[in-house]
Coordinates of C-alpha atoms in Angstrom, one line a residue:
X1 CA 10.0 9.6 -12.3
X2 CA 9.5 7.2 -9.5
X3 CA 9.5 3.5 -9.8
X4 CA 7.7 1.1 -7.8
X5 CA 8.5 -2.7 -6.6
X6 CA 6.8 -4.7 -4.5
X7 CA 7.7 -7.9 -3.2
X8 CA 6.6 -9.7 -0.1
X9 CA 3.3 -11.7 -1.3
X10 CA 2.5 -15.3 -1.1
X11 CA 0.0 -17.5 -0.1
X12 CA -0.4 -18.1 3.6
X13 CA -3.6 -19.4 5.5
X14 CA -6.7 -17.7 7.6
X15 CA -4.9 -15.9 10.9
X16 CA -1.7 -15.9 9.3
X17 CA 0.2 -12.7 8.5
X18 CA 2.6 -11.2 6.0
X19 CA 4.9 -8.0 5.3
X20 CA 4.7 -6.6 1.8
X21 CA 7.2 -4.1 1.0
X22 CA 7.5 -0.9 -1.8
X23 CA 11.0 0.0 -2.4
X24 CA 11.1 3.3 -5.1
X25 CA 14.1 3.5 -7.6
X26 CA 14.7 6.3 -9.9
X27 CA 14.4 8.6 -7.2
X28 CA 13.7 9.0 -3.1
X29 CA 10.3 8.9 -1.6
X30 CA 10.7 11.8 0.4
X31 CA 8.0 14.5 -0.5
X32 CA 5.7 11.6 -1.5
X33 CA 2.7 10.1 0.3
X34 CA 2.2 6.3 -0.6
X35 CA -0.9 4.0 -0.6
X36 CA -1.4 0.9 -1.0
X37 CA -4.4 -0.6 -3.0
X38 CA -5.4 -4.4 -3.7
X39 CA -7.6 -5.5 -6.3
X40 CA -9.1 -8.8 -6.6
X41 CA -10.3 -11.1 -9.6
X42 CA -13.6 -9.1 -11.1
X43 CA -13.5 -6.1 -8.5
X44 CA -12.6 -2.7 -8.4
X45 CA -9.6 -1.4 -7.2
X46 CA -9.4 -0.5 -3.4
X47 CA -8.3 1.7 -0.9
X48 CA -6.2 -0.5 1.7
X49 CA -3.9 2.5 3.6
X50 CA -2.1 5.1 3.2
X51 CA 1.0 7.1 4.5
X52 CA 1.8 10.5 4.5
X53 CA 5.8 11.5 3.3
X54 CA 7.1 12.0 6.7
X55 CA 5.1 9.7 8.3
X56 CA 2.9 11.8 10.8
X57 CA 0.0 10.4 9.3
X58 CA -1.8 7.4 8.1
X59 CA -5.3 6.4 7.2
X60 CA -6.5 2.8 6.3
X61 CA -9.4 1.1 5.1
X62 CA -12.1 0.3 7.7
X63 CA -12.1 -3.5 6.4
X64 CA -8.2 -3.4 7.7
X65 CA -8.2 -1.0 10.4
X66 CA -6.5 -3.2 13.5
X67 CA -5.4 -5.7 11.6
X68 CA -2.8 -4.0 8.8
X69 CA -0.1 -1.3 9.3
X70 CA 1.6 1.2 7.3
X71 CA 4.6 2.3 8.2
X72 CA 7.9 3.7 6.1
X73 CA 11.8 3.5 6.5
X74 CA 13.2 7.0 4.6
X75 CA 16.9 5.2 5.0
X76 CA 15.9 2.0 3.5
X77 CA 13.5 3.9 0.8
X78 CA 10.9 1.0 1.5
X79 CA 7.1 1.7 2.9
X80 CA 5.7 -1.2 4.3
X81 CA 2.4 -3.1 5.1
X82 CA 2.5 -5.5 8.0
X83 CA -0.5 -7.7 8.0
X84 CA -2.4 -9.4 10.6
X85 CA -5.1 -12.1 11.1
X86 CA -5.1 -12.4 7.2
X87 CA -8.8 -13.4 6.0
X88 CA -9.8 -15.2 2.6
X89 CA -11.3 -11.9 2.0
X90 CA -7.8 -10.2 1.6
X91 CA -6.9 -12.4 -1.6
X92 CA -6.0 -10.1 -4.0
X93 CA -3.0 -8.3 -5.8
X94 CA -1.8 -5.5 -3.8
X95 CA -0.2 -2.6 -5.0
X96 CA 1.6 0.4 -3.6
X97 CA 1.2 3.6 -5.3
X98 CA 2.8 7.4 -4.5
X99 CA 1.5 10.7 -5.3
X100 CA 3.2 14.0 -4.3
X101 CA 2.1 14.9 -0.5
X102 CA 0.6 18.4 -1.0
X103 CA -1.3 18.1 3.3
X104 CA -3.8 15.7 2.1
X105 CA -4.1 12.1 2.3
X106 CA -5.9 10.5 -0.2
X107 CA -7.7 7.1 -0.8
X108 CA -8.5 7.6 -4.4
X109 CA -6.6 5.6 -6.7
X110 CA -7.1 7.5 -9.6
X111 CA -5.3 10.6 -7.7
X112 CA -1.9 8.6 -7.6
X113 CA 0.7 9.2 -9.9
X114 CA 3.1 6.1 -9.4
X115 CA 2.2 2.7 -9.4
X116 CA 3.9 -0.2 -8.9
X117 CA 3.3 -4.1 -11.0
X118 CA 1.4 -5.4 -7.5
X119 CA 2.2 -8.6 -5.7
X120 CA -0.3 -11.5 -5.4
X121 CA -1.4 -12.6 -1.6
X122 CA -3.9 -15.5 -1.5
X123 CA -5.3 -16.8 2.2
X124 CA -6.9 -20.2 2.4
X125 CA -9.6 -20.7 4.7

C-alpha cells in the first residue's frame, strides 16, 4: 500500500510561483509512475503531469506545458511540481496520484491506484 501527502499549496498572486511536493509512506516509489491532477470547484478532475518511475519520462498538460515541472528525488521519496507564472486559472486542489509503471504513461485519473488528500492553491488576479 502506498500513501500519499502533499504539502506545498497556498495562495500566492498572478506570475507568482510555488513547489508542491508528494512524499509516499508505507512504502518507496520506486516501480511507480506519479501524476499529478487538480480539480477545481464544479469541474472535472484533470490531467496536470506526469512522471515515469525512473524519471526518463514526463508528459504534462498542454494548459501547463512551459510553465510547470515534474520532477522526482528517489532519496528523498518526494515527486515534485515546480510552478511558474501561476494564473487565476490554476486555482484548484491539486493532487498527486501513483500507479504501477508498466512502459506507459498515463493521463487518466481513473487508471491511478494511489491518491493522495490534495493540497489547495488559489492565485489572485
Amino acid at each position: 500500500q502506498v500513501q500519499l501527502v502533499e504539502s506545498g499549496g497556498g495562495l500566492v498572486q498572478a506570475g507568482g510561483s510555488l513547489r508542491l511536493s508528494c512524499v509516499a509512506s508505507g512504502r518507496t516509489f520506486n516501480g511507480y509512475a506519479v501524476g499529478w491532477f487538480r480539480q477545481a470547484p464544479g469541474k472535472e478532475r484533470e490531467f496536470v503531469a506526469v512522471i515515469s518511475w525512473n524519471a526518463g519520462s514526463t508528459y504534462y498538460a498542454d494548459s501547463v506545458k512551459g510553465r510547470f515541472t515534474i520532477s522526482r528525488s528517489g532519496a528523498e521519496n518526494t515527486v515534485y511540481l515546480q510552478m511558474s507564472s501561476l494564473n487565476p486559472g490554476d486555482t484548484a486542489v491539486y493532487y498527486c496520484a501513483a500507479r504501477r509503471d508498466l512502459g506507459t504513461l498515463y493521463y487518466q485519473p481513473s487508471v491511478y491506484n494511489y491518491w493522495g488528500q490534495g493540497t489547495q492553491v488559489t492565485v489572485s488576479s
